[in-house]
mmCIF file with all atom_site columns, C-alpha atoms in Angstrom:
data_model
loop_
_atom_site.group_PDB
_atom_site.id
_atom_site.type_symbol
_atom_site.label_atom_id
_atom_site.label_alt_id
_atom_site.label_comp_id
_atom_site.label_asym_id
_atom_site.label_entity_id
_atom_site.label_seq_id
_atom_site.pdbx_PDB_ins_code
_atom_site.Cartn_x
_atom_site.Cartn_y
_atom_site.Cartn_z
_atom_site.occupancy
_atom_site.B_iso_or_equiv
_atom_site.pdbx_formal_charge
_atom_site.auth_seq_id
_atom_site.auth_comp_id
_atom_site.auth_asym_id
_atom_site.auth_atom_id
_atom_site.pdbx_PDB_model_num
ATOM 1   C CA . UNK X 1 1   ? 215.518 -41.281 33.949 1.00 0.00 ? 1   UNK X CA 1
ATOM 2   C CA . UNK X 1 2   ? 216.557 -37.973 35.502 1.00 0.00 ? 2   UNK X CA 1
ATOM 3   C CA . UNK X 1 3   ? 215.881 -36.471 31.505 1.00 0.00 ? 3   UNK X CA 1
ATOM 4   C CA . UNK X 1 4   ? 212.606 -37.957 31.631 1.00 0.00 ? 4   UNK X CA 1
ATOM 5   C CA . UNK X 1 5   ? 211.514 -36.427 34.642 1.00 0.00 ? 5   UNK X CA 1
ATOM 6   C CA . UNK X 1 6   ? 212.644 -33.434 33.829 1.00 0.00 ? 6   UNK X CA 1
ATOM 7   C CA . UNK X 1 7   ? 210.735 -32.997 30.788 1.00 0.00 ? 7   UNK X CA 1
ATOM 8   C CA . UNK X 1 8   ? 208.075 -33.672 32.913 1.00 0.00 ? 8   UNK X CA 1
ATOM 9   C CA . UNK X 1 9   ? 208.352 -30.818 35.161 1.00 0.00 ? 9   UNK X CA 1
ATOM 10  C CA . UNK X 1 10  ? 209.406 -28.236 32.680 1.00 0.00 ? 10  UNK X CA 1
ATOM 11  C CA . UNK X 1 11  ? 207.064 -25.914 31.016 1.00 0.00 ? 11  UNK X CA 1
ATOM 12  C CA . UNK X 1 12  ? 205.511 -27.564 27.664 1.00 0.00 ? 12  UNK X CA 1
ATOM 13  C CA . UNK X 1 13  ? 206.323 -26.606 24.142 1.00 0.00 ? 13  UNK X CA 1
ATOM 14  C CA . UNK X 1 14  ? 209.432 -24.331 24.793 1.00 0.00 ? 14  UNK X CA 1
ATOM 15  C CA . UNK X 1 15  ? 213.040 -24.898 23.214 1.00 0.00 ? 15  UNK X CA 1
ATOM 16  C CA . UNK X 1 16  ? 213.754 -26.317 26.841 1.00 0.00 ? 16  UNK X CA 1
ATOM 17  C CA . UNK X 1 17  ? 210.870 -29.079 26.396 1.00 0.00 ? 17  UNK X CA 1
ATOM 18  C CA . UNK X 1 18  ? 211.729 -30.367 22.838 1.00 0.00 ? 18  UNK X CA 1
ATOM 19  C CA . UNK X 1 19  ? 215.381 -29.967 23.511 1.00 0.00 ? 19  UNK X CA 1
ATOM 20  C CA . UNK X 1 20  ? 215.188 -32.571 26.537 1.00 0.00 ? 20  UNK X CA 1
ATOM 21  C CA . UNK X 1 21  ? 212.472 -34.300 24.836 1.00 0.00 ? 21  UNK X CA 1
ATOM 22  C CA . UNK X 1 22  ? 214.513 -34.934 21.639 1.00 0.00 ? 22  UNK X CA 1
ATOM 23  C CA . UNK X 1 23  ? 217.976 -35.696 24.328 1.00 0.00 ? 23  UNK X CA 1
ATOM 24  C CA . UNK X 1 24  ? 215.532 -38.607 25.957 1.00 0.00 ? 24  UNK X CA 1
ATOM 25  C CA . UNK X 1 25  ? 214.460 -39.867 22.762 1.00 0.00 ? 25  UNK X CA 1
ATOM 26  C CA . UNK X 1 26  ? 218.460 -40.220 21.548 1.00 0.00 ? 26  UNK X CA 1
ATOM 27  C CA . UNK X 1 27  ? 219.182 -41.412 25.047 1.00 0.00 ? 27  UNK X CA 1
ATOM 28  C CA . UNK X 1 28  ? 216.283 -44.111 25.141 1.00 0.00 ? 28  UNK X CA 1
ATOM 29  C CA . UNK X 1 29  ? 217.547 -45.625 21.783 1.00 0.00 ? 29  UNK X CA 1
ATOM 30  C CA . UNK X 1 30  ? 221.325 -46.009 23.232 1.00 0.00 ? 30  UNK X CA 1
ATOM 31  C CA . UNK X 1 31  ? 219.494 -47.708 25.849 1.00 0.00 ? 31  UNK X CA 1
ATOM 32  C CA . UNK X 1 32  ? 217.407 -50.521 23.459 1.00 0.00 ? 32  UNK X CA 1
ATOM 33  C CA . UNK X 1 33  ? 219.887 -50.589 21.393 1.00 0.00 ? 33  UNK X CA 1
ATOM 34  C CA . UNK X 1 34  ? 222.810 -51.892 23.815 1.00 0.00 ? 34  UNK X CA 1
ATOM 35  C CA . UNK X 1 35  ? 220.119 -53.967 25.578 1.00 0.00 ? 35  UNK X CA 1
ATOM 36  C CA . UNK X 1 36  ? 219.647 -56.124 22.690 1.00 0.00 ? 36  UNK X CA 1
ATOM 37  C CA . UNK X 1 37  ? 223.555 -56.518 23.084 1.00 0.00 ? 37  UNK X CA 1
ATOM 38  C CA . UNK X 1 38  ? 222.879 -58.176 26.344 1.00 0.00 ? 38  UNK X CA 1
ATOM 39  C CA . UNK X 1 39  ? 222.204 -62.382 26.143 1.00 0.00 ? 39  UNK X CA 1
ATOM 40  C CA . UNK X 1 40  ? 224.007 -63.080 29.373 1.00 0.00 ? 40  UNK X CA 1
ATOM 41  C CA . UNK X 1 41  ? 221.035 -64.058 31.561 1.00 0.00 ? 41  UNK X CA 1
ATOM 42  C CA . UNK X 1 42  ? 219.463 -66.499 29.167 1.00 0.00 ? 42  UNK X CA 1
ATOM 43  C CA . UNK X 1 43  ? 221.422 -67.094 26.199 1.00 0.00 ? 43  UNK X CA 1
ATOM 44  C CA . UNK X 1 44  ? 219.096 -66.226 23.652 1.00 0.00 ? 44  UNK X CA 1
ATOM 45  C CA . UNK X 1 45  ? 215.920 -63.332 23.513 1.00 0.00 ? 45  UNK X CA 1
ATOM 46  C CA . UNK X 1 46  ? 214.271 -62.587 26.588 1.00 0.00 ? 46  UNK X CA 1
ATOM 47  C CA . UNK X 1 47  ? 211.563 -61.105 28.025 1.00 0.00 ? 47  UNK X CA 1
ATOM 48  C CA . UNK X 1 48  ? 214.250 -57.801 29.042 1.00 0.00 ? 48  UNK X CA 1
ATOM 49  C CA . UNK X 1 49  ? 214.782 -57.829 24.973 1.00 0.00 ? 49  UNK X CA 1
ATOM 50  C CA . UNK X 1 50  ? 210.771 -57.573 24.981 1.00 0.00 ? 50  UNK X CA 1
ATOM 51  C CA . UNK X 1 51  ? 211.048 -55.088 27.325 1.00 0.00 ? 51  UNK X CA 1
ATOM 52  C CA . UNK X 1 52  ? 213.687 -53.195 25.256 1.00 0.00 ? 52  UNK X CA 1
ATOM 53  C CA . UNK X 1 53  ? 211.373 -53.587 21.822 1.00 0.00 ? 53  UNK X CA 1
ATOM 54  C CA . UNK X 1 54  ? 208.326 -52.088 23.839 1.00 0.00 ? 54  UNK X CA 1
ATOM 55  C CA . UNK X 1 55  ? 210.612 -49.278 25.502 1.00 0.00 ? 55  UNK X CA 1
ATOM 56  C CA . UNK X 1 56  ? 211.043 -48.537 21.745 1.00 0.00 ? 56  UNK X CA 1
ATOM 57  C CA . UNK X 1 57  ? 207.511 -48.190 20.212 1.00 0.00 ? 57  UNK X CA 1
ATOM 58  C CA . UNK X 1 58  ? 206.208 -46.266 23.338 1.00 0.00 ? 58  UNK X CA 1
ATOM 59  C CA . UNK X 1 59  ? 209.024 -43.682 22.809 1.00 0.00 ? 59  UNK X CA 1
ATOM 60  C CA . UNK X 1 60  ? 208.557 -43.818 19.069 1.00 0.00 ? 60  UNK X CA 1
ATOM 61  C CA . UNK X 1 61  ? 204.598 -43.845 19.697 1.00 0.00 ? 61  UNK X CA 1
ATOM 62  C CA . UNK X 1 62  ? 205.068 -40.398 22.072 1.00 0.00 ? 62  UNK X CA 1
ATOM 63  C CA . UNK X 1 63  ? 207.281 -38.745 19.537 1.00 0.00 ? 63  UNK X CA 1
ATOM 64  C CA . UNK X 1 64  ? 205.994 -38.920 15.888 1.00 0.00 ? 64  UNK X CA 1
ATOM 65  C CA . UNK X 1 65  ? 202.832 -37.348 16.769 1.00 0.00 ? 65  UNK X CA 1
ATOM 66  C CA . UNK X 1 66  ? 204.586 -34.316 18.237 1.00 0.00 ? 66  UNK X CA 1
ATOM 67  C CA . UNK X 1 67  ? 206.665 -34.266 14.985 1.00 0.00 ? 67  UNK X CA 1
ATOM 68  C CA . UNK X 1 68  ? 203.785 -34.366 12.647 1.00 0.00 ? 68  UNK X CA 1
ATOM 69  C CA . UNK X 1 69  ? 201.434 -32.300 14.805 1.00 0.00 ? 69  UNK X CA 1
ATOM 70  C CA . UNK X 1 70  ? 197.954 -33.268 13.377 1.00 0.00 ? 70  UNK X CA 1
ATOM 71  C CA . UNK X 1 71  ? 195.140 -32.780 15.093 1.00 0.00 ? 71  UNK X CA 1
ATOM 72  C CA . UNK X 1 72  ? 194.874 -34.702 18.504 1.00 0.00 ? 72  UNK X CA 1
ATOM 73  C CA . UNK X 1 73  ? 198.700 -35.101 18.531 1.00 0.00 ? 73  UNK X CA 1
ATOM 74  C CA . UNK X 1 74  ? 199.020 -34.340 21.989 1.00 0.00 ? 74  UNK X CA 1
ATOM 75  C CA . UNK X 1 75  ? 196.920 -36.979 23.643 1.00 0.00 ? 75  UNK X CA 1
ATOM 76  C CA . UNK X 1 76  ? 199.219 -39.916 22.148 1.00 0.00 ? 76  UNK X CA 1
ATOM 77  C CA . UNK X 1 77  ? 202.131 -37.803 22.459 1.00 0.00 ? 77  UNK X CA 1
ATOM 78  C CA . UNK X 1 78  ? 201.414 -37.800 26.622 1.00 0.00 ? 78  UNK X CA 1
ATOM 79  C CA . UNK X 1 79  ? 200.230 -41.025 26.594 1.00 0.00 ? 79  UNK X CA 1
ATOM 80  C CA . UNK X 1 80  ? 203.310 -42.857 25.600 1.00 0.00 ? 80  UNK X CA 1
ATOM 81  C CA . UNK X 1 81  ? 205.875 -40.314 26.375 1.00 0.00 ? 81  UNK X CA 1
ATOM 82  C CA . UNK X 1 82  ? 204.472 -41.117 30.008 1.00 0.00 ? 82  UNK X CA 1
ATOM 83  C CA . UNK X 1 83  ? 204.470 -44.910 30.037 1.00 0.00 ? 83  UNK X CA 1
ATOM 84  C CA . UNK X 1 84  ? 207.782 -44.858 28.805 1.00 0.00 ? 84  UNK X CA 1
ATOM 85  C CA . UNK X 1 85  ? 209.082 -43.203 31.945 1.00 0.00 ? 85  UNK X CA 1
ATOM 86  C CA . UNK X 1 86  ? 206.750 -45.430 34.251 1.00 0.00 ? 86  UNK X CA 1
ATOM 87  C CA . UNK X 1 87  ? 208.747 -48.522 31.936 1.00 0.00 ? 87  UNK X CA 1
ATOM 88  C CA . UNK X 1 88  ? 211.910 -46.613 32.931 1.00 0.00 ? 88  UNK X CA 1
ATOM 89  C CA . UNK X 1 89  ? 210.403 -46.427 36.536 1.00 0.00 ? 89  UNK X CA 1
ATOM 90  C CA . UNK X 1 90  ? 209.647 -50.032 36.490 1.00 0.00 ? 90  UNK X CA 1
ATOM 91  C CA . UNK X 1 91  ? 213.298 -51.475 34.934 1.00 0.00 ? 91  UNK X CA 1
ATOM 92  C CA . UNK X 1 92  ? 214.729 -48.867 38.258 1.00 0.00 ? 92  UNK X CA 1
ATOM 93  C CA . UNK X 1 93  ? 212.606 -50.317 40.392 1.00 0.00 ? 93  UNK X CA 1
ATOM 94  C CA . UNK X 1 94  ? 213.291 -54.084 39.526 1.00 0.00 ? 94  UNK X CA 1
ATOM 95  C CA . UNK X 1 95  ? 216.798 -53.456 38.997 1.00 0.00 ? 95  UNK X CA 1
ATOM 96  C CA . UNK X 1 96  ? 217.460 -52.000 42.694 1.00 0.00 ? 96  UNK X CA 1
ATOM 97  C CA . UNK X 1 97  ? 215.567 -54.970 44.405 1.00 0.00 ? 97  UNK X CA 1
ATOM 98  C CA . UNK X 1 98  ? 217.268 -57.606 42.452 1.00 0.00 ? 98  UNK X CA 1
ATOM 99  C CA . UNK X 1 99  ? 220.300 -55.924 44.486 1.00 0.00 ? 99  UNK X CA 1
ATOM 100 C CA . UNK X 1 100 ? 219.264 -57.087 47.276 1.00 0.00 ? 100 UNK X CA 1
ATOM 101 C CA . UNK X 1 101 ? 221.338 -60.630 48.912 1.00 0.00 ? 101 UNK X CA 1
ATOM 102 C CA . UNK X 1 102 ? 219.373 -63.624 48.027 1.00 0.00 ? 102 UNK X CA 1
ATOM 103 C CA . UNK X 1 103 ? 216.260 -61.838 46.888 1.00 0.00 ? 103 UNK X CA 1
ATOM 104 C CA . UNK X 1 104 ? 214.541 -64.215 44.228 1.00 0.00 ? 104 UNK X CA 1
ATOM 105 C CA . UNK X 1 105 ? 215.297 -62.424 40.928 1.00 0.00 ? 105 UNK X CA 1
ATOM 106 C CA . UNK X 1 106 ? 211.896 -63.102 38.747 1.00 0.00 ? 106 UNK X CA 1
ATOM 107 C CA . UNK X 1 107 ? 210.069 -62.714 41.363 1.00 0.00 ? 107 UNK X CA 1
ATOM 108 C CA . UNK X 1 108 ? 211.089 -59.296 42.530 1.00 0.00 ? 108 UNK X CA 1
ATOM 109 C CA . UNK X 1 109 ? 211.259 -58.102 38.586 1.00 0.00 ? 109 UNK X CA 1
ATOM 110 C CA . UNK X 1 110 ? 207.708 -59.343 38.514 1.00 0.00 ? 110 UNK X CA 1
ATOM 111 C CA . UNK X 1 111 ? 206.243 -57.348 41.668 1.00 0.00 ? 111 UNK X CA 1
ATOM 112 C CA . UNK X 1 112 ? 208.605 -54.472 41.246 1.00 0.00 ? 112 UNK X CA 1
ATOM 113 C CA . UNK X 1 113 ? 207.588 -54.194 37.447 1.00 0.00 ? 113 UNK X CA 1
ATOM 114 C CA . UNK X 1 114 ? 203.882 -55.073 38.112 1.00 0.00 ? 114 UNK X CA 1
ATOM 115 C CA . UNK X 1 115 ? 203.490 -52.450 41.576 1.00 0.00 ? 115 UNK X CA 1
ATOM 116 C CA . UNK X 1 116 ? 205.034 -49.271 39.513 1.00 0.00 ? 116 UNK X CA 1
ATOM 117 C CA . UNK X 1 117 ? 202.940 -49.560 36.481 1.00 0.00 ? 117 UNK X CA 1
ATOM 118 C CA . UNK X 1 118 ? 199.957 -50.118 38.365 1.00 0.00 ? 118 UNK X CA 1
ATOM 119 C CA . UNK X 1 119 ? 200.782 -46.737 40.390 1.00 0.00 ? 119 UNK X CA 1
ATOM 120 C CA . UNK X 1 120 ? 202.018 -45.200 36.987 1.00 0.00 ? 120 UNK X CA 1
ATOM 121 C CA . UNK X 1 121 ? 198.024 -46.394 35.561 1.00 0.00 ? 121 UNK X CA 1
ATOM 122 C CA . UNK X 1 122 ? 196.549 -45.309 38.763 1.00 0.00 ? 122 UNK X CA 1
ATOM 123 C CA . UNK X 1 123 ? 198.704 -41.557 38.762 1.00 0.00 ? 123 UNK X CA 1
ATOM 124 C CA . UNK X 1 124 ? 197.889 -41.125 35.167 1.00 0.00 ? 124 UNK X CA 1
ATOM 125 C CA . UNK X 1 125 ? 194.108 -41.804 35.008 1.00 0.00 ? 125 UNK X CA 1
ATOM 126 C CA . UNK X 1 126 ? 193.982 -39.301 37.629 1.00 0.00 ? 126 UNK X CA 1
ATOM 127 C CA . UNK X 1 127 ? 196.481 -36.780 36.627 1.00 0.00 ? 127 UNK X CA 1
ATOM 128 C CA . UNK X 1 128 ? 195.748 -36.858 32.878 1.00 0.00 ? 128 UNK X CA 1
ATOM 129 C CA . UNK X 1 129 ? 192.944 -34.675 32.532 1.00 0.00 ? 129 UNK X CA 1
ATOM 130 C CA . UNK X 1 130 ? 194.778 -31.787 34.555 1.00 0.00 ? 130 UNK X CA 1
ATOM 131 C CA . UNK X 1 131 ? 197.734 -32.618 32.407 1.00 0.00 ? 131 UNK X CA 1
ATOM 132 C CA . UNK X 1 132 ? 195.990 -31.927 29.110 1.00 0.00 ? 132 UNK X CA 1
ATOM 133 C CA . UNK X 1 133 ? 194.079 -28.804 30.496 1.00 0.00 ? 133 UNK X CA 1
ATOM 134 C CA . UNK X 1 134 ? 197.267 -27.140 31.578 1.00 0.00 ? 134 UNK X CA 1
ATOM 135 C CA . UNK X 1 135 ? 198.401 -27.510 28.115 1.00 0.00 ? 135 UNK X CA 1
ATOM 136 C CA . UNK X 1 136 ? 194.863 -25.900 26.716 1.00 0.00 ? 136 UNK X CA 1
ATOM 137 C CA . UNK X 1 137 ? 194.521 -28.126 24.431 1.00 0.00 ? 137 UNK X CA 1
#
């Protein structure tokens, strides 16, 4: 999470951006790819394994359209590049509460995953169209 928030901070379109960009995309698919290794809590698929497949196609979503670079490429390329660090946000988030003696599990993943990605909505709607003008595009 630390790379994603970094590449959020940094100055857009350097060597620096698509170097941490590129070492969050390679780190994000070790992540999915050991959590469908995981089938502890349930025995079978899960909603995390869900999780995992959508952690995927937003990082896969944010990062093909700054590869290919047609027209409107960085709109999608924000868009899902930022929800999958709100995800990431979320999983810290439920993960840390769940910590907690005799907390309820699902329902602490539920609130914890439901209360960031309403903030992450909220942040973005309002932060997006500064975001995009900074980048002058």
């Amino acid at each position: 999470m630390v790379i994603g928030t970094v590449v959020l901070i940094i100055r857009k379109g350097t060597r620096t951006h698509r170097f941490f960009g590129y070492l969050y995309f390679y780190l994000m698919l070790i992540m999915n790819g050991t959590a469908f290794m995981l089938y502890s809590l349930f025995g079978t698929f899960g909603p995390f394994h869900v999780a995992a497949l959508a952690s995927l196609i937003t990082v896969l979503l944010g990062l093909i359209p700054a590869i290919k670079r047609k027209p409107g490429w960085l709109q999608p390329h924000l868009t899902f590049l930022y929800y999958s660090i709100v995800g990431l946000y979320a999983a810290l988030a439920s993960e840390t509460l769940t910590r907690i003696p005799k907390s309820p599990f699902f329902t602490v993943v539920i609130i914890a995953s439901v209360a960031v990605t309403v903030l992450g909505v909220i942040i973005f709607k309002i932060m997006k169209p500064l975001w995009l003008k900074r980048s002058g595009k």
